[in-house]
Amino acid sequence: MRCQTGRMTSTELSRLWPAAGLRVAAGDLELRWIDDDLLLGLADLAARGVHDDGVMPFRVPWSRGTPEQVARRVLAFHWDARAKVGHGELVLELAVMHAGTPVGVQGISGSEWSILREVETGSWLGRAYQGQGIGARMRALMLHLAFEGLGAHDVTSTAFIDNAASNAVSQRVGYEPDGVERTVRDDEPATWRRYRMTRVRWEQVREANSALIGAPVEITGIEPLLVQLDG
Ligand SMILES: CC(C)(COP(=O)(O)OP(=O)(O)OC[C@H]1O[C@@H](n2cnc3c(N)ncnc32)[C@H](O)[C@@H]1OP(=O)(O)O)[C@@H](O)C(=O)NCCC(=O)NCCS
């Protein structure tokens, strides 16, 4: 069934694509599927800047360029990511809503999900929303979804060694160090720090992360998504 505007809502879409109905809510914070309306808002947010000009926190430098270039890369990335649910693959790039406002993106991605049950987290916030504790809470919320909702075995994360905020978030929510990796950034050598949270580790830090999230977590739409992932 179509809504009156002729566009399909996430709720309608979730009938055939259950990932579109996923929501993870806790107090004033929510992670939700990114429909086109939300995507446009997030693209505009990213176009207003995600970090200082002189740094590059991402492996793929999508956040550098004119506002139009950055916004178009956000659109293209998410249109591509949306399809990657099922057939062993699990990519969920979810909008971070704070008090009803889209403030950034918190994602997980993993290949061979049905065998490995392992995903890597990735995230960004619009500059106006950074440094207020949202980044740590949204990561804790995503860990809750991964371990409690999706049945993850391991969750990993990586950050360039000069990305103090991202490294601090991984340490705050309890990931364990998992080595380093040398890579190339802007034609120069650079080093990633790897982090890993095993299920055993999650059991140890779950309570602390519940306190960090600060409100009971409600996951909507997980059962049909689990069926979609096994399909
Ligand atoms: C990384 C990011 C998501 C973190 O979210 P955030 O809301 O800014 O972080 P928080 O306010 O929750 O802070 C989390 C921790 O980082 C520390 N921190 C935050 N900003 C910092 C900064 N600029 N320098 C040093 N530490 C910082 C906080 O003190 C806090 O540490 P604590 O838990 O030990 O007290 C956000 O800063 C961001 O989007 N940055 C640009 C994009 C990016 O780097 N993405 C990740 C790529 S791997």
Short mmCIF file of C-alpha atoms and ligand atoms in Angstrom, two decimals:
data_model
loop_
_atom_site.label_atom_id
_atom_site.label_comp_id
_atom_site.label_asym_id
_atom_site.label_seq_id
_atom_site.Cartn_x
_atom_site.Cartn_y
_atom_site.Cartn_z
CA MET A 1 0.00 0.00 0.00
CA ARG A 2 1.25 3.51 -0.81
CA CYS A 3 1.13 6.51 1.42
CA GLN A 4 -0.74 9.57 0.09
CA THR A 5 2.33 11.31 -1.24
CA GLY A 6 3.04 8.34 -3.51
CA ARG A 7 6.28 7.65 -1.65
CA MET A 8 6.75 4.50 0.31
CA THR A 9 7.31 4.90 4.05
CA SER A 10 9.81 2.82 6.02
CA THR A 11 6.89 1.10 7.72
CA GLU A 12 5.40 0.05 4.38
CA LEU A 13 8.79 -0.93 3.02
CA SER A 14 9.50 -3.13 6.05
CA ARG A 15 6.78 -5.55 4.85
CA LEU A 16 9.20 -6.71 2.16
CA TRP A 17 12.49 -5.37 3.58
CA PRO A 18 12.35 -5.93 7.34
CA ALA A 19 15.59 -4.00 7.97
CA ALA A 20 13.62 -0.85 7.08
CA GLY A 21 11.50 -1.34 10.20
CA LEU A 22 14.40 -1.54 12.64
CA ARG A 23 14.46 0.93 15.52
CA VAL A 24 16.55 0.92 18.66
CA ALA A 25 15.39 3.47 21.20
CA ALA A 26 16.63 4.46 24.66
CA GLY A 27 15.37 7.68 26.22
CA ASP A 28 16.28 10.64 24.00
CA LEU A 29 18.46 8.51 21.70
CA GLU A 30 17.33 6.37 18.79
CA LEU A 31 18.98 4.43 15.96
CA ARG A 32 16.75 3.94 12.96
CA TRP A 33 16.73 2.86 9.32
CA ILE A 34 17.57 5.71 6.95
CA ASP A 35 14.80 6.42 4.44
CA ASP A 36 15.29 9.01 1.69
CA ASP A 37 13.88 11.93 3.71
CA LEU A 38 16.23 11.19 6.57
CA LEU A 39 19.09 10.57 4.16
CA LEU A 40 18.72 14.03 2.65
CA GLY A 41 18.89 15.58 6.13
CA LEU A 42 21.99 13.55 7.00
CA ALA A 43 23.66 14.44 3.69
CA ASP A 44 23.08 18.15 4.41
CA LEU A 45 24.40 17.68 7.95
CA ALA A 46 27.60 16.01 6.69
CA ALA A 47 27.98 18.74 4.08
CA ARG A 48 28.15 21.28 6.92
CA GLY A 49 31.27 19.46 8.19
CA VAL A 50 32.24 16.40 10.18
CA HIS A 51 35.80 17.35 11.17
CA ASP A 52 38.54 19.99 10.80
CA ASP A 53 39.93 20.48 7.29
CA GLY A 54 43.40 19.37 8.31
CA VAL A 55 42.46 15.88 9.49
CA MET A 56 40.98 12.75 7.91
CA PRO A 57 39.40 10.24 10.31
CA PHE A 58 38.02 7.94 7.58
CA ARG A 59 39.67 5.21 5.53
CA VAL A 60 37.81 6.50 2.46
CA PRO A 61 38.05 10.32 2.48
CA TRP A 62 34.34 10.88 1.69
CA SER A 63 34.06 13.86 4.05
CA ARG A 64 36.48 16.11 2.16
CA GLY A 65 35.37 18.30 -0.76
CA THR A 66 32.68 20.82 -1.55
CA PRO A 67 29.41 20.57 0.40
CA GLU A 68 27.74 19.13 -2.73
CA GLN A 69 30.45 16.51 -3.19
CA VAL A 70 30.24 15.41 0.44
CA ALA A 71 26.43 15.30 0.37
CA ARG A 72 26.38 13.24 -2.86
CA ARG A 73 28.88 10.76 -1.41
CA VAL A 74 26.64 10.32 1.62
CA LEU A 75 23.66 9.61 -0.65
CA ALA A 76 25.61 7.13 -2.78
CA PHE A 77 27.12 5.36 0.22
CA HIS A 78 23.76 4.80 1.86
CA TRP A 79 21.92 3.79 -1.31
CA ASP A 80 24.61 1.13 -1.77
CA ALA A 81 24.62 0.06 1.88
CA ARG A 82 20.86 -0.45 2.11
CA ALA A 83 20.90 -3.49 -0.14
CA LYS A 84 23.49 -5.33 1.93
CA VAL A 85 21.21 -7.24 4.24
CA GLY A 86 20.97 -10.99 3.81
CA HIS A 87 22.77 -13.64 1.78
CA GLY A 88 25.39 -13.80 4.52
CA GLU A 89 25.99 -10.06 4.54
CA LEU A 90 24.98 -7.62 7.25
CA VAL A 91 25.29 -3.88 6.81
CA LEU A 92 23.10 -1.62 8.94
CA GLU A 93 23.85 2.07 8.61
CA LEU A 94 21.42 3.67 11.03
CA ALA A 95 20.51 7.30 11.65
CA VAL A 96 21.30 8.60 15.11
CA MET A 97 18.34 10.62 16.34
CA HIS A 98 18.85 12.77 19.43
CA ALA A 99 15.67 14.23 20.90
CA GLY A 100 14.09 13.62 17.48
CA THR A 101 16.82 15.41 15.49
CA PRO A 102 19.10 13.53 13.07
CA VAL A 103 22.63 14.10 14.38
CA GLY A 104 24.74 11.48 12.60
CA VAL A 105 25.15 7.85 11.60
CA GLN A 106 26.08 4.74 13.55
CA GLY A 107 26.70 1.67 11.41
CA ILE A 108 27.78 -1.93 11.58
CA SER A 109 29.01 -4.02 8.70
CA GLY A 110 30.16 -7.58 8.28
CA SER A 111 30.62 -10.07 5.50
CA GLU A 112 30.05 -13.80 6.04
CA TRP A 113 27.77 -12.73 8.89
CA SER A 114 25.86 -16.01 8.91
CA ILE A 115 29.10 -17.90 9.61
CA LEU A 116 31.28 -15.43 11.54
CA ARG A 117 28.65 -13.36 13.38
CA GLU A 118 31.15 -10.51 13.39
CA VAL A 119 30.62 -6.86 12.49
CA GLU A 120 32.70 -3.69 12.55
CA THR A 121 31.25 -0.43 13.85
CA GLY A 122 31.67 2.93 12.13
CA SER A 123 30.17 6.31 12.91
CA TRP A 124 30.10 10.07 12.53
CA LEU A 125 28.27 12.99 14.09
CA GLY A 126 27.64 16.47 12.70
CA ARG A 127 30.14 18.86 14.28
CA ALA A 128 27.50 20.67 16.29
CA TYR A 129 26.68 17.42 18.09
CA GLN A 130 30.20 16.21 18.88
CA GLY A 131 31.83 16.23 22.31
CA GLN A 132 28.56 15.98 24.26
CA GLY A 133 28.63 12.27 25.06
CA ILE A 134 26.35 11.22 22.18
CA GLY A 135 29.12 9.28 20.41
CA ALA A 136 29.76 6.99 23.37
CA ARG A 137 26.04 6.41 23.99
CA MET A 138 25.23 5.63 20.35
CA ARG A 139 28.12 3.13 20.20
CA ALA A 140 26.88 1.46 23.40
CA LEU A 141 23.38 1.33 21.90
CA MET A 142 24.71 -0.28 18.71
CA LEU A 143 26.65 -2.83 20.79
CA HIS A 144 23.41 -3.63 22.59
CA LEU A 145 21.69 -4.19 19.24
CA ALA A 146 24.57 -6.33 17.95
CA PHE A 147 24.92 -8.61 20.97
CA GLU A 148 21.41 -8.65 22.45
CA GLY A 149 19.35 -8.25 19.27
CA LEU A 150 21.35 -9.75 16.43
CA GLY A 151 23.36 -12.37 18.33
CA ALA A 152 26.82 -11.12 17.37
CA HIS A 153 29.83 -13.17 18.39
CA ASP A 154 32.38 -10.35 18.02
CA VAL A 155 32.22 -6.61 17.27
CA THR A 156 35.33 -4.75 16.10
CA SER A 157 36.29 -1.14 15.50
CA THR A 158 39.28 0.73 14.12
CA ALA A 159 40.49 4.30 14.45
CA PHE A 160 43.53 6.20 13.26
CA ILE A 161 45.85 6.75 16.23
CA ASP A 162 45.39 10.52 15.94
CA ASN A 163 41.58 10.28 16.25
CA ALA A 164 41.37 10.90 20.01
CA ALA A 165 37.56 10.95 20.23
CA SER A 166 37.02 7.68 18.35
CA ASN A 167 39.75 5.88 20.32
CA ALA A 168 38.27 7.23 23.55
CA VAL A 169 34.79 5.98 22.62
CA SER A 170 36.07 2.45 21.91
CA GLN A 171 37.93 2.38 25.21
CA ARG A 172 35.02 3.88 27.17
CA VAL A 173 32.51 1.23 26.04
CA GLY A 174 34.98 -1.54 26.82
CA TYR A 175 36.48 -2.86 23.57
CA GLU A 176 39.86 -4.53 24.06
CA PRO A 177 42.99 -3.62 22.06
CA ASP A 178 43.42 -5.87 19.03
CA GLY A 179 46.68 -4.68 17.52
CA VAL A 180 47.56 -2.04 14.97
CA GLU A 181 47.58 -1.89 11.21
CA ARG A 182 49.74 0.29 8.98
CA THR A 183 47.94 1.82 6.05
CA VAL A 184 48.09 4.74 3.62
CA ARG A 185 46.27 8.03 4.23
CA ASP A 186 46.64 11.00 1.89
CA ASP A 187 49.64 9.27 0.29
CA GLU A 188 51.40 9.05 3.67
CA PRO A 189 51.85 6.09 6.04
CA ALA A 190 49.32 6.08 8.87
CA THR A 191 48.44 3.69 11.68
CA TRP A 192 45.08 2.27 12.69
CA ARG A 193 44.36 1.00 16.16
CA ARG A 194 42.12 -2.06 16.11
CA TYR A 195 39.64 -2.88 18.88
CA ARG A 196 37.57 -6.00 19.54
CA MET A 197 34.65 -6.82 21.80
CA THR A 198 34.04 -10.53 22.18
CA ARG A 199 30.75 -11.83 23.56
CA VAL A 200 32.58 -12.80 26.76
CA ARG A 201 33.82 -9.22 27.09
CA TRP A 202 30.33 -7.88 26.36
CA GLU A 203 28.95 -9.89 29.30
CA GLN A 204 31.52 -8.12 31.52
CA VAL A 205 30.72 -4.59 30.32
CA ARG A 206 26.98 -4.87 29.60
CA GLU A 207 25.90 -3.30 32.91
CA ALA A 208 28.32 -0.40 32.55
CA ASN A 209 27.07 0.22 29.02
CA SER A 210 23.44 0.12 30.19
CA ALA A 211 24.34 2.85 32.67
CA LEU A 212 26.09 4.80 29.91
CA ILE A 213 23.05 4.54 27.62
CA GLY A 214 21.04 5.86 30.56
CA ALA A 215 17.57 4.46 29.77
CA PRO A 216 15.98 1.07 29.03
CA VAL A 217 16.63 -0.09 25.44
CA GLU A 218 13.66 -0.96 23.23
CA ILE A 219 14.36 -2.77 19.96
CA THR A 220 11.56 -2.77 17.36
CA GLY A 221 11.47 -4.95 14.26
CA ILE A 222 14.23 -7.41 15.16
CA GLU A 223 12.36 -10.71 14.60
CA PRO A 224 11.57 -10.19 10.89
CA LEU A 225 15.10 -8.84 10.40
CA LEU A 226 16.59 -12.05 11.82
CA VAL A 227 14.47 -14.02 9.35
CA GLN A 228 15.66 -11.74 6.51
CA LEU A 229 19.30 -12.29 7.56
CA ASP A 230 18.90 -16.07 7.46
CA GLY A 231 17.16 -15.92 4.08
C1 LIG B 1 34.15 10.00 16.92
C2 LIG B 1 32.81 10.58 17.34
C3 LIG B 1 31.68 9.73 16.76
C4 LIG B 1 32.75 10.53 18.90
O1 LIG B 1 31.54 11.07 19.33
P1 LIG B 1 31.48 12.28 20.39
O2 LIG B 1 30.05 12.47 20.74
O3 LIG B 1 32.21 13.44 19.86
O4 LIG B 1 32.28 11.67 21.62
P2 LIG B 1 31.81 11.76 23.15
O5 LIG B 1 31.40 13.16 23.47
O6 LIG B 1 30.84 10.66 23.41
O7 LIG B 1 33.18 11.49 23.90
C5 LIG B 1 33.64 10.18 24.07
C6 LIG B 1 35.02 10.23 24.64
O8 LIG B 1 35.90 10.90 23.72
C7 LIG B 1 36.54 11.99 24.35
N1 LIG B 1 36.63 13.03 23.36
C8 LIG B 1 35.62 13.57 22.65
N2 LIG B 1 36.09 14.47 21.76
C9 LIG B 1 37.43 14.49 21.94
C10 LIG B 1 38.49 15.21 21.34
N3 LIG B 1 38.26 16.09 20.36
N4 LIG B 1 39.74 14.98 21.78
C11 LIG B 1 39.98 14.10 22.76
N5 LIG B 1 39.03 13.37 23.35
C12 LIG B 1 37.77 13.57 22.96
C13 LIG B 1 35.63 12.37 25.48
O9 LIG B 1 36.33 13.02 26.53
C14 LIG B 1 35.14 11.03 25.93
O10 LIG B 1 36.15 10.38 26.68
P3 LIG B 1 35.80 9.71 28.07
O11 LIG B 1 34.72 8.71 27.82
O12 LIG B 1 37.08 9.08 28.46
O13 LIG B 1 35.34 10.83 28.94
C15 LIG B 1 32.65 12.06 16.87
O14 LIG B 1 33.58 12.86 17.55
C16 LIG B 1 32.82 12.23 15.37
O15 LIG B 1 31.86 12.08 14.64
N6 LIG B 1 34.04 12.58 14.92
C17 LIG B 1 34.32 12.81 13.50
C18 LIG B 1 34.13 11.54 12.67
C19 LIG B 1 34.92 10.36 13.22
O16 LIG B 1 36.03 10.50 13.70
N7 LIG B 1 34.30 9.17 13.12
C20 LIG B 1 34.93 7.93 13.56
C21 LIG B 1 35.85 7.42 12.52
S1 LIG B 1 36.74 5.99 13.09
#
